[in-house]
Coordinates of C-alpha atoms and ligand atoms in Angstrom, one line a residue:
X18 CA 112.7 86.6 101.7
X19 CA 113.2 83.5 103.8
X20 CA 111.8 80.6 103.3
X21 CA 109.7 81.2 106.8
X22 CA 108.4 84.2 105.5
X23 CA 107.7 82.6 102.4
X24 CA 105.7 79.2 104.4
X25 CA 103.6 82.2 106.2
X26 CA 103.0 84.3 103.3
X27 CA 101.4 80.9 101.4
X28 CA 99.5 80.1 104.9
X29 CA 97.9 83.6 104.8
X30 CA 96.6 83.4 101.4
X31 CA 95.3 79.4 101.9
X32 CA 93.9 79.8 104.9
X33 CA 94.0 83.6 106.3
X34 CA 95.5 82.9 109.0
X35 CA 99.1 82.0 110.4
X36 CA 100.9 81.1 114.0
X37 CA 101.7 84.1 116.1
X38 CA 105.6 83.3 115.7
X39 CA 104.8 83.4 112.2
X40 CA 102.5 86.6 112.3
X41 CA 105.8 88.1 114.3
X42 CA 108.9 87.3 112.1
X43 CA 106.4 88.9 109.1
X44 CA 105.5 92.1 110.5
X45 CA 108.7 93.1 112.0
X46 CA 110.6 92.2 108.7
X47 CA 110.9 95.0 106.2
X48 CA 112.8 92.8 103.8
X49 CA 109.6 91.1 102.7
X50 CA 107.1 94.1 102.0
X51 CA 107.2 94.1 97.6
X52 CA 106.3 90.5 98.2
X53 CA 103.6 91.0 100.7
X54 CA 102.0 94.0 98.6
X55 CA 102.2 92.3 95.7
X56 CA 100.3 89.0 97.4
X57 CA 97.4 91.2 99.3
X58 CA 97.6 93.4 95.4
X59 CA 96.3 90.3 93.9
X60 CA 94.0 88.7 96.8
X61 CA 92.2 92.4 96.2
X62 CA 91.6 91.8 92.9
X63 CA 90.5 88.5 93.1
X64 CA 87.8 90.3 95.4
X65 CA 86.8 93.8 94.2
X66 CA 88.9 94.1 90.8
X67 CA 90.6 97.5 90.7
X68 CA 87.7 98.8 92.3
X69 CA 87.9 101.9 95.1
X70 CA 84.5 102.7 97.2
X71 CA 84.6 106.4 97.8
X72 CA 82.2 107.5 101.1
X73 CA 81.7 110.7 102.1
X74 CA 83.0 111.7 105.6
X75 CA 80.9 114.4 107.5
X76 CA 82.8 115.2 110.6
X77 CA 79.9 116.8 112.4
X78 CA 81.0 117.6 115.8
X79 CA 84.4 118.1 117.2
X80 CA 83.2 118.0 120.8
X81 CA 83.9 114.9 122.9
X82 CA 83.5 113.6 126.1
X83 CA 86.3 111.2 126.3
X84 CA 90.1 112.0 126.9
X85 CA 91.7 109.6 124.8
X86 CA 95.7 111.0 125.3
X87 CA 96.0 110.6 121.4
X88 CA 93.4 112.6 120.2
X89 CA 93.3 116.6 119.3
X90 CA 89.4 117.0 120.2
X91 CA 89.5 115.1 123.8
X92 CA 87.6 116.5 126.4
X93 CA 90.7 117.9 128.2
X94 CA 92.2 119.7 125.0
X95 CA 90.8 123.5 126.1
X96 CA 93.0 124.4 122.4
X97 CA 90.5 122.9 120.3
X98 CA 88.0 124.7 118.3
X99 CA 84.6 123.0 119.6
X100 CA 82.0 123.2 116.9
X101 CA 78.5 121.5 115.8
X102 CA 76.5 121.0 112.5
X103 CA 72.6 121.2 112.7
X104 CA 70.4 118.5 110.8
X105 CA 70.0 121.2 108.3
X106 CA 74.3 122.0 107.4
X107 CA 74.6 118.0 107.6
X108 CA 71.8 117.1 104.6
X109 CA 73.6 120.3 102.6
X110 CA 76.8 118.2 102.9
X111 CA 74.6 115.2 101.7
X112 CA 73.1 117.2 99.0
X113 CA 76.6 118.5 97.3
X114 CA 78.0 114.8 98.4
X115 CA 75.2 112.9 96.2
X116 CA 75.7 115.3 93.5
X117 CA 80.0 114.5 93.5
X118 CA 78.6 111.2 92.9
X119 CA 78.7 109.5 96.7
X120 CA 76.6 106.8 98.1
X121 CA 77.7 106.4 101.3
X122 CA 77.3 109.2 104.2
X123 CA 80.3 108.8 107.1
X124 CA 78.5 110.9 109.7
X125 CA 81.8 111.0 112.2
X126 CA 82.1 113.1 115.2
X127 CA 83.5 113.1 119.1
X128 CA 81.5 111.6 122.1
X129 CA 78.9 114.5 121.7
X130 CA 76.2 114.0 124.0
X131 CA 74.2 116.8 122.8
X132 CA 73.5 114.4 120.1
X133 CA 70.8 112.6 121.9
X134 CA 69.2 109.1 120.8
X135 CA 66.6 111.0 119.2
X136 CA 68.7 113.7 117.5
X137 CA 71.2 111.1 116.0
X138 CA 67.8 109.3 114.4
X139 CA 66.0 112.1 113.2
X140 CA 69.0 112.9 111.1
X141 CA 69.7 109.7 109.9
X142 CA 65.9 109.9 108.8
X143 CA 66.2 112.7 107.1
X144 CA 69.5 111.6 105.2
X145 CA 67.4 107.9 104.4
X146 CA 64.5 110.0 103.3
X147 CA 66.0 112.3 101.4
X148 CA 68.6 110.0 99.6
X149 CA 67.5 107.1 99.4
X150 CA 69.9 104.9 97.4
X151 CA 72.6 105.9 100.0
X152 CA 74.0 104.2 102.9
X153 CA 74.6 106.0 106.1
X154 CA 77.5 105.1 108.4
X155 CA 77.8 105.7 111.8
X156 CA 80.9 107.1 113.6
X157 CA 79.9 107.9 117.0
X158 CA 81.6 105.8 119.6
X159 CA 80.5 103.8 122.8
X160 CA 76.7 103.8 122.9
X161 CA 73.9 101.6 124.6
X162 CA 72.9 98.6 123.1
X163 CA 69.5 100.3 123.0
X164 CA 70.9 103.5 121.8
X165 CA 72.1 101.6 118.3
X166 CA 69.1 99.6 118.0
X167 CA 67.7 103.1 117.7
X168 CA 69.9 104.1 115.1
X169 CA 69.8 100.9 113.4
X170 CA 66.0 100.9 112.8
X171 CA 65.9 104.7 111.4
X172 CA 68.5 103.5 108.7
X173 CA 71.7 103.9 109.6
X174 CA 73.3 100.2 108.7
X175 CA 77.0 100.8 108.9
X176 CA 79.3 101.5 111.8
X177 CA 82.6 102.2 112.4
X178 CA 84.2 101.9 116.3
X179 CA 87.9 101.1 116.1
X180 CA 89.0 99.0 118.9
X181 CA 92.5 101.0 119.1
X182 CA 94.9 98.3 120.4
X183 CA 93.2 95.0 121.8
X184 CA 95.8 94.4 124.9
X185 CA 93.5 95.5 128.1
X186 CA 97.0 97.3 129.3
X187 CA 97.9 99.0 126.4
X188 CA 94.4 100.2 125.9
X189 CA 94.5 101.5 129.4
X190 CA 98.0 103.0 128.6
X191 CA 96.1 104.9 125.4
X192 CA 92.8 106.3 127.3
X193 CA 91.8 107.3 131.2
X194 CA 90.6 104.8 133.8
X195 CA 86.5 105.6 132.9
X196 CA 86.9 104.3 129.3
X197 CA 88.0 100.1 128.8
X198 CA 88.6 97.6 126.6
X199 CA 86.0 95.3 127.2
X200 CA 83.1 98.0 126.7
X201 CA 84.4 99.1 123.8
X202 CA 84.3 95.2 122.7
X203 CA 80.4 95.0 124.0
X204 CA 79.7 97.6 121.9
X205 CA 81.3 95.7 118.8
X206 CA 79.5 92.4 119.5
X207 CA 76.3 94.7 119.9
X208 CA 76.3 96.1 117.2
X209 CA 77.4 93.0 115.4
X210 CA 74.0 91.2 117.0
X211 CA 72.2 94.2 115.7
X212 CA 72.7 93.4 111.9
X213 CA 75.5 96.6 111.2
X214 CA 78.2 96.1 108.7
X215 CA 80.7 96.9 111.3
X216 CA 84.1 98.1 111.0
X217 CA 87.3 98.1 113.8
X218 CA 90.7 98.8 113.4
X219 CA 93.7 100.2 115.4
X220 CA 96.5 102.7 115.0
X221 CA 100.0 101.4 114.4
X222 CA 102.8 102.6 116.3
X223 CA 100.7 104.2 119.2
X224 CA 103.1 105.0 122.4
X225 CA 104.0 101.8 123.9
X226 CA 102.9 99.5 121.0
X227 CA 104.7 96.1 120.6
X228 CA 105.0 93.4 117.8
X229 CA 102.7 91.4 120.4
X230 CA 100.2 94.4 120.6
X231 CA 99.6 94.0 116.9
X232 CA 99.7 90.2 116.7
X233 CA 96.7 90.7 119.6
X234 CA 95.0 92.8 117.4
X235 CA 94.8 90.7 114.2
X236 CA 93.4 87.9 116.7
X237 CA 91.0 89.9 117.7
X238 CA 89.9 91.2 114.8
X239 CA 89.7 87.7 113.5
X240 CA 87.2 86.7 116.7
X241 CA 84.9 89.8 115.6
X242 CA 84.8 89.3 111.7
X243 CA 84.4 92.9 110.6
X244 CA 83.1 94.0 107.7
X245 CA 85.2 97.4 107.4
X246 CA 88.8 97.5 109.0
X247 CA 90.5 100.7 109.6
X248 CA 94.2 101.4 110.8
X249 CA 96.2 104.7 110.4
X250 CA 99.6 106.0 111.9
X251 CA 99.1 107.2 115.3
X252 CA 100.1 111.2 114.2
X253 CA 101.0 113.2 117.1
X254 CA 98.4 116.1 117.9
X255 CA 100.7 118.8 120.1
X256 CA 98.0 119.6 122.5
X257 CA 97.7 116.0 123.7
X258 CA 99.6 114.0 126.8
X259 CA 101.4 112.4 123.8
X260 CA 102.8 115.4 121.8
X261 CA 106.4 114.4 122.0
X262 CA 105.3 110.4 120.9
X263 CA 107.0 109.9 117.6
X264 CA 104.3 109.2 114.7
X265 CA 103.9 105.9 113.9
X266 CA 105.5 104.6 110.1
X267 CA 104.2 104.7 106.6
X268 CA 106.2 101.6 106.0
X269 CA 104.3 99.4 109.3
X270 CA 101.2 100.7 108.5
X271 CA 101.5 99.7 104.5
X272 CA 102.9 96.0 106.1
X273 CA 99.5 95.3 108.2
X274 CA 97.4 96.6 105.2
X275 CA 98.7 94.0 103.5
X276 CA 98.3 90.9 106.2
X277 CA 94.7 92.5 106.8
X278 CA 94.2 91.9 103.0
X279 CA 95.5 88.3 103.2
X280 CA 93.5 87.6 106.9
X281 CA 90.1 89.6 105.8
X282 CA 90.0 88.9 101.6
X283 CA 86.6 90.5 101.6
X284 CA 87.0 93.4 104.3
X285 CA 86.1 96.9 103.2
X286 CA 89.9 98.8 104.1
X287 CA 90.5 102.2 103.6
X288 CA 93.3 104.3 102.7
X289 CA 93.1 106.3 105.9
X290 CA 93.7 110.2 106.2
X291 CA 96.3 109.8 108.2
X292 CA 98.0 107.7 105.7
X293 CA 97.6 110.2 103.4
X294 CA 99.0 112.6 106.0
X295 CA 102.4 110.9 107.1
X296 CA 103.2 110.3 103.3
X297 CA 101.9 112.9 100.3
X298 CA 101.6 109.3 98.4
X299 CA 100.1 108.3 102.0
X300 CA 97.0 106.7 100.2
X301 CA 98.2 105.3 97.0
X302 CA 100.7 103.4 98.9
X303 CA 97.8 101.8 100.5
X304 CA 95.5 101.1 97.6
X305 CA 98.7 99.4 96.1
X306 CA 99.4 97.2 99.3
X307 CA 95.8 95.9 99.2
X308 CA 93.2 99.0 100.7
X309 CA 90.1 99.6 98.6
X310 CA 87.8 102.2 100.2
X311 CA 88.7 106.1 100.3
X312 CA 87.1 108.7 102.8
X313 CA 86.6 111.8 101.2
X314 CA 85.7 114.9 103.2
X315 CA 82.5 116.5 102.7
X316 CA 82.5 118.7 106.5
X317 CA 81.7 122.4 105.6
X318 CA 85.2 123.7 104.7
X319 CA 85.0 126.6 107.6
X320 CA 85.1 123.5 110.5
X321 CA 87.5 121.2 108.7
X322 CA 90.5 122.6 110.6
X323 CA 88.8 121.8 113.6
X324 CA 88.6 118.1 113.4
X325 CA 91.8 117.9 114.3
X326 CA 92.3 114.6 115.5
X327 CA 96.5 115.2 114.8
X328 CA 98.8 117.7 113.1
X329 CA 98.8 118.6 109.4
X330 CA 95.4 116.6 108.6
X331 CA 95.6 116.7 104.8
X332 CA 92.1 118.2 102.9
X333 CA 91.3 120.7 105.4
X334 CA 91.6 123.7 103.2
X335 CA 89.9 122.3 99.7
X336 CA 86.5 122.2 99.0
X337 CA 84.4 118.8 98.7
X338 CA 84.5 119.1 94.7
X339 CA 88.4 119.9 95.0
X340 CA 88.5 116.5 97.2
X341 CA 86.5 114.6 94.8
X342 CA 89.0 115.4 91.8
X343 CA 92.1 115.1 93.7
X344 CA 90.7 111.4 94.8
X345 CA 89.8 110.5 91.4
X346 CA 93.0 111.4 90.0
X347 CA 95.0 109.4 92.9
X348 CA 93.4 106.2 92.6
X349 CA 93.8 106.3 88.8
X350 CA 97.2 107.1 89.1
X351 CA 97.6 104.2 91.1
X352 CA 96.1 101.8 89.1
X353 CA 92.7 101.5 90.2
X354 CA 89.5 103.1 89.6
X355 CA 86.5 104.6 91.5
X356 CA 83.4 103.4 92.5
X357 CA 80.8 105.3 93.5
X358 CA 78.0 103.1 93.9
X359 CA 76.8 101.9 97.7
X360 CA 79.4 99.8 97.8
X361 CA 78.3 96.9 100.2
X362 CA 80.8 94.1 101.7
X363 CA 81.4 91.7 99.4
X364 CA 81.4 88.4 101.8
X365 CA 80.7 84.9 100.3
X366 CA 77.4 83.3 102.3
X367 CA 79.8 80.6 103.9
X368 CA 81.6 83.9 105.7
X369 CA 78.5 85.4 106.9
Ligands
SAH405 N1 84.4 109.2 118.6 C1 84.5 108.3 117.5 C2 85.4 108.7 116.4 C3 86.8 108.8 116.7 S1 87.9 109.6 115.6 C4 84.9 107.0 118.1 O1 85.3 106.9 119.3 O2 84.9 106.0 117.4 C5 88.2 108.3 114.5 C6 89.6 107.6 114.7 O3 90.6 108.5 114.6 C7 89.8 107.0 116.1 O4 89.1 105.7 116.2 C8 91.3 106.9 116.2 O5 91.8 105.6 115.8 C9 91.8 107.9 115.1 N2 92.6 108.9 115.8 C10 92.4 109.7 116.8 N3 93.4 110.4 117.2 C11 94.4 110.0 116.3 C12 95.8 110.4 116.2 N4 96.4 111.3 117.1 N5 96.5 109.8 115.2 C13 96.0 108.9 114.4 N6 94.7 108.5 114.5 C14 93.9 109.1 115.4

């Protein structure tokens, strides 16, 4: 390790931050990752111990109105497998999800507008109502401001929108000229202003992606503050404009788990799917390099195979209880253990 590397790596964990040259020679050297998971290892622990949230992910509508070119369910795709869960198969999913031992509903699904206002809140009541030591998260996408103050006030006090990539031309590189950067923003700040626990992210090693791309997005997700940030490989889907993209790497994504861990101490990260996806040790690799949430899927297993945001999704043929076990047994073997409780953010006042 050099002793630049070294300067930034003590930067990160002083003051969570670090200049952009800085931010650059780090994540494009590979020569510097044991130290780097070893660092955002400990900064974890100091944090959350060798605790792992679990949340239950119910991925309750593969239709979508949006073309994102990366995604297996965009509106263009006329080879995906459209389907939709009533209020009624969502709260079953609840019901065998609280009795696994979760706390925390991820209701997840495409631009489905068939979901109105109402429809979204009337569920989210019922899952409140029924379960009401359980947090429910919201996965929707791009909604009013109006729309979330909706959602907000029935119960739902999470939410997850990803900015992707936060260069305004390599977002436009990644989606069609009706969906931008600066909404997708608007509706981060909004739901910030709401009161949310909100989480962002982007995919590493999207087409086009640069160093700079990523650098841009640690700077902006420093400006937002999230409480949740998730990042995955970009994993090719074959039905999509970018079919012959190569995947993006276990090895980059593991690197900005890490300077996410040093940046955002307190942040809720998960071991994505799609980690667990382009490596079968995908997710303990993460855990180790400084992750602490899991997303376990609790979608009816007859429509798991149709969320398919990219090729060979890992846990669409098990069952919720087979999920539960297999996660259990993962994080242990990593070195951590699970936590099933609510599993808030864990921010100091002075961060709030
Ligand atoms: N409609 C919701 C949920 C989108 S799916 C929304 O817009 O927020 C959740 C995440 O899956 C996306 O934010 C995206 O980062 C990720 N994703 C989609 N396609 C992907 C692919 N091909 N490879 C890796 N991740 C993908």
């Amino acid at each position: 390790m050099t002793e630049s590397i070294e300067t930034t790596l003590q930067a990160l964990l002083h003051t969570q931050s670090a200049p952009d040259r800085a931010l650059y020679e780090l994540i494009t050297s590979p020569d510097c990752d044991v130290e780097l998971s070893s660092l955002a290892d400990r900064v974890r622990r100091q944090t959350y111990g060798t605790a792992v949230y679990l949340r239950g992910l119910i991925e309750f509508t593969s239709h979508c109105q949006n073309d994102c070119y990366y995604c297996g369910i965009r509106h263009s795709n006329h080879m995906a497998v459209r389907y939709r869960l009533t209020r009624e198969e969502i709260l079953d999913c609840c019901t065998e999800g609280y009795a696994l031992g979760y706390r925390t509903f991820v209701l997840q699904g495409g631009e489905d507008p068939e979901y109105t206002d109402d429809s979204i809140c009337r569920i989210v009541c019922a899952i409140r109502e029924h379960f009401p030591d359980c947090a429910v998260t919201l996965s929707i996408g791009e909604r009013s401001y109006e729309s979330y103050l909706h959602f907000f006030r029935a119960g739902a006090s999470r939410y997850l929108l990803r900015h992707e990539t936060a260069d305004p031309r390599h977002y436009q590189m990644l989606h069609p000229k009706s969906m931008s950067l600066a909404h997708r923003k608007q509706c981060l700040y909004d739901l910030k202003a709401i009161g949310y626990q909100v989480g962002s992210g982007f995919l590493v090693g999207s087409p086009f992606q640069t160093p700079a791309h990523l650098i841009a997005d640690l700077c902006f997700l420093q400006t937002l503050s999230p409480d949740m940030i998730g990042i995955g490989p970009f994993l090719t889907q074959h039905d999509t404009p970018f079919a012959k993209y190569p995947n993006g790497s276990l090895s980059l994504t593991l690197r900005m788990l890490s300077v996410l861990r040093l940046m955002f101490p307190y942040a809720l990260i998960p071991a994505t799917t799609a980690l667990g996806t382009i490596h079968p040790q995908g997710r303990e690799l993460g855990l180790k390099a400084g992750a602490n949430v899991v997303m376990s899927n609790l979608s009816p297993q007859s429509v798991r195979q149709h969320y398919a945001l990219y090729d060979h999704k890992i846990c669409t043929g098990e069952e919720s209880a087979q999920c539960r076990g297999c996660l259990e047994q993962r994080i242990k073997a990593a070195g951590y253990h699970a936590v099933t409780d609510i599993g808030d953010v864990k921010r100091a006042a002075n961060e709030l």
